[in-house]
Amino acid sequence: MKKILRFVVVIGLFMLILQCSSRQAPQQRPEYALVIHGGAGTILKNNMPPEKEKEFRDALTTALRTGEKILATGGSSLDAVVATIRFMEDSPLFNAGKGAVFTHEGKNELDAALMNGADLNVGAVAGVTRVKNPIELARKVMENSPHVLFARDGAEAFAVEQGMELVDPNYFRIESRWHSLQKALEREKEKKSAFYRGTKNDNKFGTVGCVALDKMGNLAAGTSTGGMTNKRFGRIGDSPIVGAGTYASNKTCAVSATGWGEFFIRNVVAYDIAAMMEYKNFPVQKAAAAAIEKVGKMKASGGVIVLDKNGNIAMQFNSAGMFRGFSIAGEKPVVKIFGREE
Ligand code: ASP
């Protein structure tokens, strides 16, 4: 009898300890979460007039609200990512859709990718010149074709077949981007090289990206860009390359990158982060920092936004600044631009 009593007491104590530790367990997954970026680069407070800063902060806040509204009402992470990026593509402030940078020949060639973390399905487009919202075309590639990446004329023919409206290529043009191309061309002439690499001062990128976690626990990632000023020979960057600039898996995390694309492709940055989380059990912040360190070691700059399956966030970059923000269910949205901003 005594033995049984002792057994019951021990089991009781054990249950109590278990309960306590589950109360202390890491915070519960939020109902939903959304993270955005609007590009990384030489973004310094001293160089940005207050009105411009306000414009960016307002645009980032509206972008967050756009996706948040969808997630709060039970919409999917894919819907939230597409709507958020569409808003940023339509804003001339960012290097995606309207306001994209110019190629060497004076054109706007757009790249975008979308990935669904639930089934690893992907859609991407590269080098399109007449599609108003490339992220929407990326979704159609994902959902309405057996393929993952369409380029240039073929991608546009598919857009027409899908009933998408094409715009005049002039729609994307804004004067400040045109001016940046002229400056780049002048510098290129001085260097007599077919491959203009840019300098620290004109490496202001402006790609846009979004990662989201919905109430069903599904992750999605999307990225959209005009690429790099003065690109030529059909150059494609990391944004539409799955695993480099964009990746999502419900097993680990969703990632969108921005920066010098060639180095993000060479380091397979987005997948590298997911792999470090899956195989090495790295927390999201540690994985993001390790991946950006590898890019930095090659003397390239840029950043990533990462959202893991539990709603933990990393916004890591090695440039002076990165337009960024996040919104977590039940919390006030946060927008930041410069480095070391509280
Ligand atoms: N990663 C983009 C590219 O290389 C540029 C950017 O992020 O601004 O095409």
Coordinates of N, CA and C in Angstrom, one line a residue, residues 7 49 58 65 80 106 112-113 156 163 224 237 239 252 278 288 294 296 310 330:
F7 N 4.3 5.7 -5.3 CA 4.3 5.7 -6.8 C 3.3 6.8 -7.3
P49 N 16.2 62.9 -47.6 CA 15.4 64.0 -47.1 C 14.2 63.4 -46.3
D58 N 5.6 55.3 -45.2 CA 4.1 55.2 -45.5 C 3.9 54.0 -46.4
R65 N -0.1 46.5 -44.2 CA -1.5 46.4 -43.9 C -2.2 45.6 -45.0
A80 N -1.7 36.7 -49.4 CA -1.1 37.8 -48.7 C 0.2 38.3 -49.4
G106 N 18.2 50.5 -72.2 CA 17.2 51.4 -71.8 C 15.8 50.8 -71.7
A112 N 10.3 37.8 -61.3 CA 9.6 37.6 -60.0 C 9.4 36.1 -59.8
A113 N 9.3 35.7 -58.5 CA 9.0 34.3 -58.1 C 8.1 34.3 -56.9
E156 N 5.5 36.2 -71.7 CA 4.5 37.1 -72.1 C 3.4 36.5 -72.9
G163 N -5.1 35.4 -70.1 CA -6.0 36.6 -70.1 C -5.5 37.8 -69.3
S224 N 10.1 40.3 -56.2 CA 9.9 40.9 -57.5 C 10.9 42.0 -57.7
G237 N 18.9 37.8 -62.3 CA 19.5 37.8 -61.0 C 18.9 36.6 -60.1
S239 N 16.4 36.8 -57.8 CA 15.0 36.8 -57.4 C 14.1 35.7 -57.9
T252 N 10.4 24.4 -42.5 CA 11.4 25.3 -41.9 C 11.0 26.7 -41.9
E278 N 17.0 23.1 -41.1 CA 16.5 21.7 -41.1 C 17.6 20.7 -40.6
A288 N 20.1 33.0 -40.7 CA 20.1 34.2 -41.6 C 21.5 34.9 -41.5
K294 N 28.4 34.6 -45.4 CA 29.0 34.0 -46.6 C 29.0 35.0 -47.8
G296 N 28.9 38.2 -47.5 CA 29.8 39.3 -47.2 C 31.3 38.9 -47.4
N310 N 7.2 28.8 -36.9 CA 6.6 29.2 -35.6 C 6.4 30.7 -35.5
G330 N -1.8 40.6 -33.3 CA -1.9 41.1 -32.0 C -0.8 42.1 -31.6

